[in-house]
Coordinates of C-alpha atoms and ligand atoms in Angstrom, one line a residue:
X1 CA -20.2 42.2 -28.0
X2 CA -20.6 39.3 -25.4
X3 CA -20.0 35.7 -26.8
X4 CA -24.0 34.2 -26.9
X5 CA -24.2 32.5 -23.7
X6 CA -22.6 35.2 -21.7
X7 CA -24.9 37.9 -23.6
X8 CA -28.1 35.5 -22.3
X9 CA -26.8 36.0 -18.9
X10 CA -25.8 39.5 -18.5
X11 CA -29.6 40.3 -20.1
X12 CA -30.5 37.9 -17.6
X13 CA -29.3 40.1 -14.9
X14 CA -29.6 43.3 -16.3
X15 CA -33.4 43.0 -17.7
X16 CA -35.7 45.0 -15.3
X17 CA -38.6 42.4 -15.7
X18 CA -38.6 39.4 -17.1
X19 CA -42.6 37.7 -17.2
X20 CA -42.6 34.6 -14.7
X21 CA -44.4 32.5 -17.6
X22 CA -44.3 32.9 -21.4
X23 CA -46.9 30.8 -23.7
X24 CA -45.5 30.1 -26.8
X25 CA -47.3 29.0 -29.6
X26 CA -46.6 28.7 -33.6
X27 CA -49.7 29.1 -36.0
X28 CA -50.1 27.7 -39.5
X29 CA -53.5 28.8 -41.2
X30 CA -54.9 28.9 -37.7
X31 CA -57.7 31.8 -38.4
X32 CA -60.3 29.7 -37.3
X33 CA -58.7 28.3 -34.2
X34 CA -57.5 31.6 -33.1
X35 CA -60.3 33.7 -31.3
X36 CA -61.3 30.2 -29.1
X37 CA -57.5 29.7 -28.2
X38 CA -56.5 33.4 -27.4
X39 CA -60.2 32.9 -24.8
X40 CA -59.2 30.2 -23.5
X41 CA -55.4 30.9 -22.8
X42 CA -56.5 33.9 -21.6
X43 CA -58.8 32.2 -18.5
X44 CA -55.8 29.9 -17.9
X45 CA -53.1 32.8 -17.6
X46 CA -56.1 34.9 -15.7
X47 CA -56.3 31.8 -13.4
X48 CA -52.4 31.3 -13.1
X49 CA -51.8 35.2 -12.0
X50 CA -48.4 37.0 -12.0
X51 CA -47.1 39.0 -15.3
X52 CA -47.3 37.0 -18.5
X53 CA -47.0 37.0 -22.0
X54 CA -48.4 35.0 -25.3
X55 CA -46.3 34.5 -27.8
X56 CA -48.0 34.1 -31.3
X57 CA -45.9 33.3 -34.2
X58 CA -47.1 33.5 -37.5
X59 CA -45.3 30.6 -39.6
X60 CA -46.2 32.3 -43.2
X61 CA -50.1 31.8 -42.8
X62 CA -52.1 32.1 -46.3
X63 CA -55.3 33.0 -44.4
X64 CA -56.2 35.9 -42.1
X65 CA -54.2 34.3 -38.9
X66 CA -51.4 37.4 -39.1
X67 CA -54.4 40.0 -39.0
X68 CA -56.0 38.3 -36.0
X69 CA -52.7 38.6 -34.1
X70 CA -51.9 42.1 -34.7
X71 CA -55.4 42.5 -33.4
X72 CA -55.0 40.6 -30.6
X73 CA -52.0 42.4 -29.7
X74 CA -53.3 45.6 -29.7
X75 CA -56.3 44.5 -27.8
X76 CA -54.6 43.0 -25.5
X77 CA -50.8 44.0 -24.2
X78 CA -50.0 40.7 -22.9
X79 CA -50.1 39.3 -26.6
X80 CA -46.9 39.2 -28.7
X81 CA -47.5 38.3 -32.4
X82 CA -44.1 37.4 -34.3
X83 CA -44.5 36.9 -38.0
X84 CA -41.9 34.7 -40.2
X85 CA -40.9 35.3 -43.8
X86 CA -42.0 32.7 -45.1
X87 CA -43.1 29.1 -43.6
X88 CA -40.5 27.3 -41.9
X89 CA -42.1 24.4 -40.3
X90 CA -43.6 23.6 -37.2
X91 CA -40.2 23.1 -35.1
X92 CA -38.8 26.5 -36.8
X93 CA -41.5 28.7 -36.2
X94 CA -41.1 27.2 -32.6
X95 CA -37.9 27.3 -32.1
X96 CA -38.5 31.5 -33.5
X97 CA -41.0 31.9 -30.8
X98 CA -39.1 30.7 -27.9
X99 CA -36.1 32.7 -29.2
X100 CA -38.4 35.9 -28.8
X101 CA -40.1 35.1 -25.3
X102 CA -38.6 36.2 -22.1
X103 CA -40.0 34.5 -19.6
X104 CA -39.2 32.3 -17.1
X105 CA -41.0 30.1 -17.3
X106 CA -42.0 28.9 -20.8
X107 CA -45.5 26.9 -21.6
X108 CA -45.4 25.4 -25.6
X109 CA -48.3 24.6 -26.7
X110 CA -50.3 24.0 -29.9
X111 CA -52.8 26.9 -31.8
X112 CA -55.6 24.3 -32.6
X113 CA -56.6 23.6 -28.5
X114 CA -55.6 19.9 -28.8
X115 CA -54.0 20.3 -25.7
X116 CA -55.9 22.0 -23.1
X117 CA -54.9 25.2 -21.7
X118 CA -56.3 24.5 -18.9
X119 CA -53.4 21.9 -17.5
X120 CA -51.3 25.3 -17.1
X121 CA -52.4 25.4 -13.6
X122 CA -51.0 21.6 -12.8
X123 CA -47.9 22.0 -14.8
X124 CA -47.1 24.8 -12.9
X125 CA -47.4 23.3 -9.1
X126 CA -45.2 20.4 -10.5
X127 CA -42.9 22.9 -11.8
X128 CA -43.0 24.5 -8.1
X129 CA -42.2 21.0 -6.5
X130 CA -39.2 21.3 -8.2
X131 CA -39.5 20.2 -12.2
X132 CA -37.5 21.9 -14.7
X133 CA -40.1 20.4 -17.6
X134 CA -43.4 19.1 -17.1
X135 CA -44.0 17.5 -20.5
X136 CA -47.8 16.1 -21.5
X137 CA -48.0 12.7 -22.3
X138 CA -50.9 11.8 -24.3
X139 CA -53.6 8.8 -23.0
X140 CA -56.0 9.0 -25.6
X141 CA -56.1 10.9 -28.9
X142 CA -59.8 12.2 -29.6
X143 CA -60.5 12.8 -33.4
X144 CA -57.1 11.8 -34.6
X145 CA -57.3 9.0 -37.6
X146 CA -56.4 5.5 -37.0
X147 CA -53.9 5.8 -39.7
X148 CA -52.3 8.6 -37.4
X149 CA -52.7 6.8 -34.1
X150 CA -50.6 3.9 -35.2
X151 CA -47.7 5.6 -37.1
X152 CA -46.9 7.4 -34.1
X153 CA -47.2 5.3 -32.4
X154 CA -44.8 2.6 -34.4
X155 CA -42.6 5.9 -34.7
X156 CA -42.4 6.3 -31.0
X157 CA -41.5 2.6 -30.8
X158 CA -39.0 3.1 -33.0
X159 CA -37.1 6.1 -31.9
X160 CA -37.2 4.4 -28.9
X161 CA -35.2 1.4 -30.1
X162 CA -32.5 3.6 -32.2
X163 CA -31.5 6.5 -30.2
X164 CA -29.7 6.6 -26.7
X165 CA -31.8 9.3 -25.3
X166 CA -34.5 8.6 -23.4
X167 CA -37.2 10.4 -25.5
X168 CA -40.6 9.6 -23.9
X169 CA -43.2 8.6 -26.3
X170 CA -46.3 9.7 -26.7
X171 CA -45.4 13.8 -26.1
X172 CA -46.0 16.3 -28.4
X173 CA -44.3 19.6 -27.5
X174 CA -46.8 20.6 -25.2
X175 CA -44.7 21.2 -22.3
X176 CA -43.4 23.6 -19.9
X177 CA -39.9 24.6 -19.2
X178 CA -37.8 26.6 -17.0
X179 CA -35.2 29.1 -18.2
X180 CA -32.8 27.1 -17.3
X181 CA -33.6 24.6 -19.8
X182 CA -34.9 27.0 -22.2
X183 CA -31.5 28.6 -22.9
X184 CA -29.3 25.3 -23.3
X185 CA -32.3 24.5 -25.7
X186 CA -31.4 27.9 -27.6
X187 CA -28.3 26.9 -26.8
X188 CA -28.2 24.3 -29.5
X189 CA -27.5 25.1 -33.2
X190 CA -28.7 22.4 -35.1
X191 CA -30.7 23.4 -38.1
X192 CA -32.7 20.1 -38.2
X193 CA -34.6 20.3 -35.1
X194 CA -36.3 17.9 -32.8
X195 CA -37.1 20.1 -30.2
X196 CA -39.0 17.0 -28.0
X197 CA -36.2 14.9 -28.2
X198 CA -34.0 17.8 -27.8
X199 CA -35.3 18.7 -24.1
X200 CA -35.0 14.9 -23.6
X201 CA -31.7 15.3 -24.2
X202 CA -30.7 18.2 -22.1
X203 CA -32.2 16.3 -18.9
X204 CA -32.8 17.8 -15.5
X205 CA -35.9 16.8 -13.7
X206 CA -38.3 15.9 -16.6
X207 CA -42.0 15.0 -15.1
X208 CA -45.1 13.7 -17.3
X209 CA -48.5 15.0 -17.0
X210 CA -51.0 12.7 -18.2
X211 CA -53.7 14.0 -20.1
X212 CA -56.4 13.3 -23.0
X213 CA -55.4 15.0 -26.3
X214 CA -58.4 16.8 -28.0
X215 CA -59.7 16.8 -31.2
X216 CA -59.1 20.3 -33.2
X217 CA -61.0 23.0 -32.2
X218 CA -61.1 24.2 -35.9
X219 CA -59.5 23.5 -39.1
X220 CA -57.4 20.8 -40.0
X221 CA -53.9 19.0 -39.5
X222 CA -50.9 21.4 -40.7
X223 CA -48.9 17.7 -41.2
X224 CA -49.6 15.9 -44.0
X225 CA -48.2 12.4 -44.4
X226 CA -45.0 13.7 -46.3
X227 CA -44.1 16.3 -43.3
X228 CA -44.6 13.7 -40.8
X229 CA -42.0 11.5 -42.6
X230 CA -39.6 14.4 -43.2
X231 CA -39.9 15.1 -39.3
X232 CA -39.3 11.4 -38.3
X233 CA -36.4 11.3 -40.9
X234 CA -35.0 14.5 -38.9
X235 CA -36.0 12.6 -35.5
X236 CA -34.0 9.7 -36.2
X237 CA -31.0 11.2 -37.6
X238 CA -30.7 13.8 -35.2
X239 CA -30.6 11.4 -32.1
X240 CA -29.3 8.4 -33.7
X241 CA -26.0 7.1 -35.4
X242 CA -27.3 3.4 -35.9
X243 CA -28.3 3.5 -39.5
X244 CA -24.5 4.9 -39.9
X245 CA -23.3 2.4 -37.9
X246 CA -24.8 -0.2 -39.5
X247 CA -22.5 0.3 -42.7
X248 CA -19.7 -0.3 -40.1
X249 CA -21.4 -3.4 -39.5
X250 CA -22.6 -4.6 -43.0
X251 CA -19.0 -3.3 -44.6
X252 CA -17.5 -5.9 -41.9
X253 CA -19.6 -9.0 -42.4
X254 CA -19.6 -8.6 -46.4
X255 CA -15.4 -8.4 -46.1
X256 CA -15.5 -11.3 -44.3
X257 CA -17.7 -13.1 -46.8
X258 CA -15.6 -11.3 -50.1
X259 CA -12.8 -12.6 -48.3
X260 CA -13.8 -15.9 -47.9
X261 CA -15.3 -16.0 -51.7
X262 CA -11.2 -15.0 -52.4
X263 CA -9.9 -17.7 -50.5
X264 CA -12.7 -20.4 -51.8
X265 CA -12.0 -19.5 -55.1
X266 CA -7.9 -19.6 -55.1
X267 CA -8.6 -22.9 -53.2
X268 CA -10.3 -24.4 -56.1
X269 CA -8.1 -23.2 -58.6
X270 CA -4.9 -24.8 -57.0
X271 CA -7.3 -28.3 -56.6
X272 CA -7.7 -27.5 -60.2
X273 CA -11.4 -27.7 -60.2
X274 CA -12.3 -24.3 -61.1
X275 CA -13.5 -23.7 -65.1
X276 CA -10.7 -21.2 -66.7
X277 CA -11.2 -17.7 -65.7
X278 CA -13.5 -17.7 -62.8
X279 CA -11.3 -17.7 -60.4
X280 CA -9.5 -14.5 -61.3
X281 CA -13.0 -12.7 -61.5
X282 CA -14.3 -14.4 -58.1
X283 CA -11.4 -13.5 -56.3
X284 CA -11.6 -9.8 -58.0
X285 CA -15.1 -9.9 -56.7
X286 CA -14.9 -11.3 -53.3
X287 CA -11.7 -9.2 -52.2
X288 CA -13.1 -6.1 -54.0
X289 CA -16.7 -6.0 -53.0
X290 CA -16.0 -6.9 -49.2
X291 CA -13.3 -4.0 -49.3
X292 CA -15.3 -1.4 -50.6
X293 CA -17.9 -1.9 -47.9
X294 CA -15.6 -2.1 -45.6
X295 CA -13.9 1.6 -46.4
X296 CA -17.6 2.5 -46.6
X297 CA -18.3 1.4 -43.0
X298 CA -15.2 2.7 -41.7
X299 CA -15.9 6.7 -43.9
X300 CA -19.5 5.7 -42.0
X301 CA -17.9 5.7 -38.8
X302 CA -16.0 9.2 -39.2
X303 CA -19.4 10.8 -40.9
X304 CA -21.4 9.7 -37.9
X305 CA -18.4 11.5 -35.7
X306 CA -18.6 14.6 -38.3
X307 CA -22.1 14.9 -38.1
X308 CA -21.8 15.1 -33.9
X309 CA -19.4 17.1 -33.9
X310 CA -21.0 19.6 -36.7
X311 CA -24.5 19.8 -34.6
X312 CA -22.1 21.7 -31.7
X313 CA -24.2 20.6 -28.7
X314 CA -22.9 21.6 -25.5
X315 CA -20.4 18.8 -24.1
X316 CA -22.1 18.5 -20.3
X317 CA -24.3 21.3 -18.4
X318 CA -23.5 21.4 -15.5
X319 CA -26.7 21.6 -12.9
X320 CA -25.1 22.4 -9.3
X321 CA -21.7 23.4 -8.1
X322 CA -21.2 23.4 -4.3
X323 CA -18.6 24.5 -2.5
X324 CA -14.9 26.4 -3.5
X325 CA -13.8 29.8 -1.8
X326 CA -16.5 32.2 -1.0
Ligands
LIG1 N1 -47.7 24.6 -37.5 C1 -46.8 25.6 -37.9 N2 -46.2 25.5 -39.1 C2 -46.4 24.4 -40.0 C3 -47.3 23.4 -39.5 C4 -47.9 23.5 -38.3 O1 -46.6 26.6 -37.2 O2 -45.8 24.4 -41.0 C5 -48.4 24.8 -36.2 C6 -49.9 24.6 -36.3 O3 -50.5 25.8 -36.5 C7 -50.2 24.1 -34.9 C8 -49.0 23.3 -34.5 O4 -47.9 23.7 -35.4 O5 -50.4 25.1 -33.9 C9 -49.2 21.8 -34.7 O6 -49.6 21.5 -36.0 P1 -50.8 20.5 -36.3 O7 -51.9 20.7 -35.3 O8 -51.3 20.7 -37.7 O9 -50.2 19.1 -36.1 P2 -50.9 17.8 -35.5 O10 -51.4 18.2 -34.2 O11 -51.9 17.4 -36.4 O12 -49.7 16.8 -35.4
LIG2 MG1 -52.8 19.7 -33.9

């Protein structure tokens, strides 16, 4: 009925109540996690007052997770338990439970308590001195393998070095977010997401909280070494052209050099100093070669533009307007 945007509005304004804060948080085999984080998220929204809401989503769980959320939900009407087909993934079953939330304000965090619920209460008074996100950034990481400390760290570094957005390393997606930023987040259609980077991208006033990230409460990581390289993979290429680009750049440098093998070689056949027959293959070589990776660079360069154009990310949001007829 209402193109999407409009439709978030008008149910903006037509909603009787909307929760001031929403927690979000997806769950992957979590059973044992469970009962300690719904406690202590419960103290923290206890201690933050106002109405709220906890959003549980169930990303396809094998174990007993999806029974303890229905219970939870009945227990307690602030709890909202969302279950997935199938699993989708960490960012996915995210992206599903902010999709489903309506508050406005909106704290992601993690089911296995490695980052405290407690830091609600700060996040929130930065929020009310004027933050649209208050994102954690991680000092220490208790009970996290050395092997893990120092690839993401080096992955950090790196999507730091290729992309153009300012994505601040060492966050998770432990964060909270206004509406505002909440719907141009929703607002985004990309399949492959990077929902850190993502925020990072849509900008406003982003504000770290420092903290100490915990060991597990229970159970163990959900990201083996092969997710964590298919979710740098979709980090990089989501926020970064450069390995594109660089086939614009090597197709140039190796034309040059096929081109001056073709030269070199037609050179030393009219000196006569070439054997029979290799000239006519280097210069097939040389101008050949250094062409194809030039038209690869150059199909490179409208992919990158393609694939920019095919995520369909708002041009600008605008923050303010001023002024005009009243
Ligand atoms: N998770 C999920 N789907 C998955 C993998 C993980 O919903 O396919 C959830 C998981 O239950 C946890 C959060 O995402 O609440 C972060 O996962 P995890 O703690 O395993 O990652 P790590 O902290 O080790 O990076
Ligand atoms: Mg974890």
């Amino acid at each position: 009925m209402f193109p999407s945007t409009d439709g978030l509005l008008v149910a903006a304004m037509t909603e009787p109540s909307r929760p001031a804060l929403s927690v979000v948080a997806p769950c992957y085999n979590e059973q044992d996690a469970l009962p300690e984080f719904l406690r202590r998220i419960g103290a923290a929204l206890d201690a933050a007052g106002g109405v709220c809401e906890v959003v549980l989503v169930d990303d396809g769980s094998r174990d007993r997770t999806w029974e303890m959320m229905t219970q939870a939900a009945a227990a307690d009407s602030r709890v909202v338990a969302v279950r997935l087909m199938r699993n989708h993934g960490h960012q996915l079953a995210l992206t599903a439970g902010l999709s489903v939330c309506r508050g406005e304000r909106i704290l992601i965090i993690d089911a296995d308590l490695q980052d405290p619920p407690e830091l609600l209460a700060a996040m929130m008074t930065l929020m009310d001195q004027g933050a649209d996100v208050v994102y954690g950034q991680r000092r220490q990481r208790d009970g996290e393998s050395l092997f893990k400390r120092t690839t993401a760290a080096a992955f950090y570094r790196l999507i730091g070095r290729l992309t153009d957005v300012e994505i601040p390393a060492d966050t998770g997606d432990f964060r909270l977010m206004n509406r505002r930023v909440l719907d141009l987040l929703l607002a985004m259609p990309e399949r492959h997401r990077f929902i850190r980077g993502m925020v990072a991208w849509i900008g406003g006033r982003q504000v770290p909280l420092v903290y100490d990230r915990q060991a597990r409460v229970a159970g163990e990581s959900k990201y083996p070494l092969s997710k964590m390289i298919r979710f740098a993979a979709d980090a990089i290429t989501a926020f970064s052209v450069v390995p594109l680009m660089a086939s614009m750049t090597i197709g140039w440098i190796m034309a040059a050099v096929g081109i001056g093998f073709f030269v070199y070689s037609i050179v030393g056949w009219l000196m006569g100093a070439n054997l029979p027959g290799w000239t006519s293959i280097m210069a097939a070589i040389g101008l050949l070669g250094g062409m194809q990776f030039l038209m690869l660079g150059i199909i490179g360069a409208y992919l990158g533009r393609l694939y920019d154009q095919s995520k369909g990310r708002p041009l600008f949001m605008i923050r303010d307007i001023v002024g005009g007829p009243k």
